[in-house]
Tab-separated table of C-alpha atoms in Angstrom:
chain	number	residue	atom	x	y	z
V	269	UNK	CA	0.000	0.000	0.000
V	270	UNK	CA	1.469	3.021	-0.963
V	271	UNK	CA	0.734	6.328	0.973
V	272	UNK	CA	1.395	9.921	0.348
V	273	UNK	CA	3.322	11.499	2.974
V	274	UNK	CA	2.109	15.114	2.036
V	275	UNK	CA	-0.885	14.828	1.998
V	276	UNK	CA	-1.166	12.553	5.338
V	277	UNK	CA	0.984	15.232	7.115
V	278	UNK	CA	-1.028	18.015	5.751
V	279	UNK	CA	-4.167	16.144	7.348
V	280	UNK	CA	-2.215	15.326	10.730
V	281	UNK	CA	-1.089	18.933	10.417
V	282	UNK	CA	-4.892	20.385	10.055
V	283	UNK	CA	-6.470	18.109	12.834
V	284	UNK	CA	-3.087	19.353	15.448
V	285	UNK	CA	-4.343	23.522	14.230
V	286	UNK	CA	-7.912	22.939	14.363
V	287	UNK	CA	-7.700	21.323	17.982
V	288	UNK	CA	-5.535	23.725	19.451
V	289	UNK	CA	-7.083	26.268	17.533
V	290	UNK	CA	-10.623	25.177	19.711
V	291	UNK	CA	-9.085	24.507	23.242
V	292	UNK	CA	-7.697	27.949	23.320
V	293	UNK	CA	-11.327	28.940	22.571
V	294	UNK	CA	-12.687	27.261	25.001
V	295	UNK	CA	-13.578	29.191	28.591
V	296	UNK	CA	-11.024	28.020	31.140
V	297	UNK	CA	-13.179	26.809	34.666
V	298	UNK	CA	-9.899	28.167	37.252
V	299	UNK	CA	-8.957	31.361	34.829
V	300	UNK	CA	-9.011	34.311	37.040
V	301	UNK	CA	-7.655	37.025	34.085
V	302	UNK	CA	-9.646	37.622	31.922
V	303	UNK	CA	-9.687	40.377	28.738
V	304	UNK	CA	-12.229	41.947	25.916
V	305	UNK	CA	-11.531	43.587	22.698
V	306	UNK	CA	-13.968	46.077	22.561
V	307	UNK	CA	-15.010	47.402	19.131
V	308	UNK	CA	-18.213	48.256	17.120
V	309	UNK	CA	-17.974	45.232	14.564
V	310	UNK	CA	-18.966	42.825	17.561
V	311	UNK	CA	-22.250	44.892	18.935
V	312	UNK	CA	-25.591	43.075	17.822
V	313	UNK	CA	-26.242	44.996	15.660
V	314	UNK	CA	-22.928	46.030	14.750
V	315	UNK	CA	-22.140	49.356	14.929
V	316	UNK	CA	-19.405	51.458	12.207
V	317	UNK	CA	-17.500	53.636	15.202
V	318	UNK	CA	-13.720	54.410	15.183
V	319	UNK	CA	-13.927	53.879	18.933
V	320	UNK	CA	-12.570	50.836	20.711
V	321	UNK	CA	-11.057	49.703	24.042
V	322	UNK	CA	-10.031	47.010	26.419
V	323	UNK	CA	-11.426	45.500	29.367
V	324	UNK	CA	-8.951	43.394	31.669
V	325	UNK	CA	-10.275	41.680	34.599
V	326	UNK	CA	-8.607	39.583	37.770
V	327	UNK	CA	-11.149	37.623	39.534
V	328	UNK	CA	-10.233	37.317	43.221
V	329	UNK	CA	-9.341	33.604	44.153
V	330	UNK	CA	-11.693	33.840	46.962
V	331	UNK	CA	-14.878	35.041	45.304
V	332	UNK	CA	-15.197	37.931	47.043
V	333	UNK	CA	-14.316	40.688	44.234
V	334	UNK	CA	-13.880	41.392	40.564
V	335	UNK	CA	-10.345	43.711	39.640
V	336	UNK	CA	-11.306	45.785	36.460
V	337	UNK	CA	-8.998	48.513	34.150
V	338	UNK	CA	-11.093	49.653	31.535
V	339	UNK	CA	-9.619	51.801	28.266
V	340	UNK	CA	-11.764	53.355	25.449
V	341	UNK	CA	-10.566	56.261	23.164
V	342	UNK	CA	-12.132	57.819	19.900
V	343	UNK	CA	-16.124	58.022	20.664
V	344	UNK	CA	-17.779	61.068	18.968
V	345	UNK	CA	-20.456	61.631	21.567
V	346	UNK	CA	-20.411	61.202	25.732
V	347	UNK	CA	-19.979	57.764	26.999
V	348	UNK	CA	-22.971	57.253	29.827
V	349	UNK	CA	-22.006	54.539	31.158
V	350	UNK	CA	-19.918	51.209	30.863
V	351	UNK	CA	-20.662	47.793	32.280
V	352	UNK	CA	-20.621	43.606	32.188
V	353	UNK	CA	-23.531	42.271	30.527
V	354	UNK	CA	-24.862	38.538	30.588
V	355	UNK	CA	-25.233	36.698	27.402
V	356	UNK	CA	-23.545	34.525	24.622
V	357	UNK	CA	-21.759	36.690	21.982
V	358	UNK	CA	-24.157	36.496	19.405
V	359	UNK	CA	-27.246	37.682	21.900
V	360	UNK	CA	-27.701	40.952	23.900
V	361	UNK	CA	-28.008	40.263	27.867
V	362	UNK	CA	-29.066	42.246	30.597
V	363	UNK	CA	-26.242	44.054	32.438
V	364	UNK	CA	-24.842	42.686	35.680
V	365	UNK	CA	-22.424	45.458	36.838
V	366	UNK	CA	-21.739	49.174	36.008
V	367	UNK	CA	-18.155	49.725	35.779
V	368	UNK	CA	-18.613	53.602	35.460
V	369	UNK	CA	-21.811	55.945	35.093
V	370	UNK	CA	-24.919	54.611	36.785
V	371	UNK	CA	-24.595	54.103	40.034
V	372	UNK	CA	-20.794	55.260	39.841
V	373	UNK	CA	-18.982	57.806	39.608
V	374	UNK	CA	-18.833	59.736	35.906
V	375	UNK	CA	-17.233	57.782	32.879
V	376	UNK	CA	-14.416	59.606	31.447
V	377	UNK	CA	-16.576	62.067	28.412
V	378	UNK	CA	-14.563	60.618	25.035
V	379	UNK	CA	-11.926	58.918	26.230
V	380	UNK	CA	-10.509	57.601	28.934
V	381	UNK	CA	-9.061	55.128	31.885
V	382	UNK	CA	-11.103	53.823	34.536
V	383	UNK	CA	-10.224	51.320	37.450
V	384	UNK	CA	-11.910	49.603	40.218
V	385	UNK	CA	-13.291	46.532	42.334
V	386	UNK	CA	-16.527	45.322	42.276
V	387	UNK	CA	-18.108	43.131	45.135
V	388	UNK	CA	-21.317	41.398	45.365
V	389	UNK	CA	-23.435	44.923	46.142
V	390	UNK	CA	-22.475	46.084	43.374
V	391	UNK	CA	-24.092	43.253	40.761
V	392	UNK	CA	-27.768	44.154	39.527
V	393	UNK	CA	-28.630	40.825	37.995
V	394	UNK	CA	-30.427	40.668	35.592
V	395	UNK	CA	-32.580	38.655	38.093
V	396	UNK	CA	-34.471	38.077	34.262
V	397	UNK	CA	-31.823	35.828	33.410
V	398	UNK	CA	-31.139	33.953	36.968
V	399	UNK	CA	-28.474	36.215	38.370
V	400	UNK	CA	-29.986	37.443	41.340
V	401	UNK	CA	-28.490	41.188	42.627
V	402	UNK	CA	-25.663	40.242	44.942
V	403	UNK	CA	-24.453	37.289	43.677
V	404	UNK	CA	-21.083	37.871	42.489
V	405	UNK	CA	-20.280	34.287	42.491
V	406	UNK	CA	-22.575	33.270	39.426
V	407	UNK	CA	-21.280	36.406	37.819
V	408	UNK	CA	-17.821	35.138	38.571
V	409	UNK	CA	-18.885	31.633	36.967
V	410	UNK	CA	-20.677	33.182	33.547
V	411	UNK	CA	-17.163	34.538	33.324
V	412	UNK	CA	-15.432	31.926	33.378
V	413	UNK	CA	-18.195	30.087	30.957
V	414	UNK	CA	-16.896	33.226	28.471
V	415	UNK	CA	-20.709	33.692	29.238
V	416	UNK	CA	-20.652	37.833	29.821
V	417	UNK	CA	-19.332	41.129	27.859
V	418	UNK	CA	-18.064	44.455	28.384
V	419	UNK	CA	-20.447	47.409	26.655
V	420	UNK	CA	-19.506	51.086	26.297
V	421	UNK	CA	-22.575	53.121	26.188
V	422	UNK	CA	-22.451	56.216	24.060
V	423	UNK	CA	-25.518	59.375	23.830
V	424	UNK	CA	-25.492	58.684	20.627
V	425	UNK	CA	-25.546	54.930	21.233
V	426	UNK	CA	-27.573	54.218	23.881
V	427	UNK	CA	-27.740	49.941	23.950
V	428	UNK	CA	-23.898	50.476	23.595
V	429	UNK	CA	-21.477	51.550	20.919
V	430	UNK	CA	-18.617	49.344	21.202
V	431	UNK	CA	-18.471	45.425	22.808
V	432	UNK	CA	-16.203	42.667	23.401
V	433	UNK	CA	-16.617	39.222	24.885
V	434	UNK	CA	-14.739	38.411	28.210
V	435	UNK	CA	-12.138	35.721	27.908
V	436	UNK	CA	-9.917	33.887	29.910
V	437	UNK	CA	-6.297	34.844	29.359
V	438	UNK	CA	-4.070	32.783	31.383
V	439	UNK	CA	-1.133	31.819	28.796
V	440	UNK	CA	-1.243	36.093	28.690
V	441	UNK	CA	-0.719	36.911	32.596
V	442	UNK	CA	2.367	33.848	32.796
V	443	UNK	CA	3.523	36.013	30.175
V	444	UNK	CA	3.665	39.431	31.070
V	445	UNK	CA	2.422	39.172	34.671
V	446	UNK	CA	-0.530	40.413	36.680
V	447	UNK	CA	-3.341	41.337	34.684
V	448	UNK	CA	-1.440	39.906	31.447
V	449	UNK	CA	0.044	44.045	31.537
């Protein structure tokens, strides 16, 4: 029996890419980093905007808290507010958490750095979907699931102008350090 060699290793090749390609997709259940690319082309529906930004967040091993550093630049009108939401990233979701405006102080106007933790009083729900306010921990679990986003809300924009799916990013923070910065 005679076999090619190129075209076995090409299919030995593929399977290797395609399997590492969908573990590193995969939520991670003991991440505690986590990071979103935030940009208009992943709002439902998507949204042409020059603005973007980052989301990192450190889970706390404990349970008790949720690190954030947000960055956003380049929005043409007033960000309101910017928070977590609940929901698959091709679905909208009801927002667990406001990182800035709402209930917190002022987001930065156009662009801008904000920082902070977040403990279980601060976690609205939405009771809608089964997160109850107060209960950081299932928050903290949805994360992990890669189950919640981040959302910049803009007055022109008011469902949000730019998004980005939370992800574990452990291979990152060995990297670089805390925070994967």
């Amino acid at each position: 029996m005679k076999i090619n060699l190129t075209k076995t290793s090409f299919i030995a090749g593929m399977l290797f890419m395609a399997t590492a390609w969908a573990g590193s997709a995969v939520a991670d259940e003991h991440s505690t980093y986590f990071k979103a690319e935030m940009g208009g082309a992943y709002n439902i529906p998507t949204i042409y905007t020059p603005a973007y930004g980052t989301l990192k967040t450190e889970v706390d091993p404990y349970g008790k808290y949720i690190y954030f550093k947000l960055y956003y630049e380049n929005f043409a009108t007033k960000v309101r507010q910017a928070n977590i939401h609940f929901s698959s990233k091709f679905a909208n979701g009801g927002a667990n958490l406001f990182l800035c405006g709402g209930p917190k102080p002022a987001c930065p106007e156009y662009s801008g750095y904000v920082e902070g933790k977040l403990y279980a009083e601060d976690i609205i729900g939405p009771a809608a979907q089964g997160i109850e306010p107060g209960d950081i921990k299932s928050v903290i679990k949805a994360m992990k699931k890669g189950l919640t986003y981040g959302n910049v809300h803009t007055e022109e924009y008011k469902a949000g102008e730019i998004r980005g799916q939370i992800m574990p990013v452990e291979k990152e923070r060995k990297k670089r350090g805390a925070m994967g910065m």
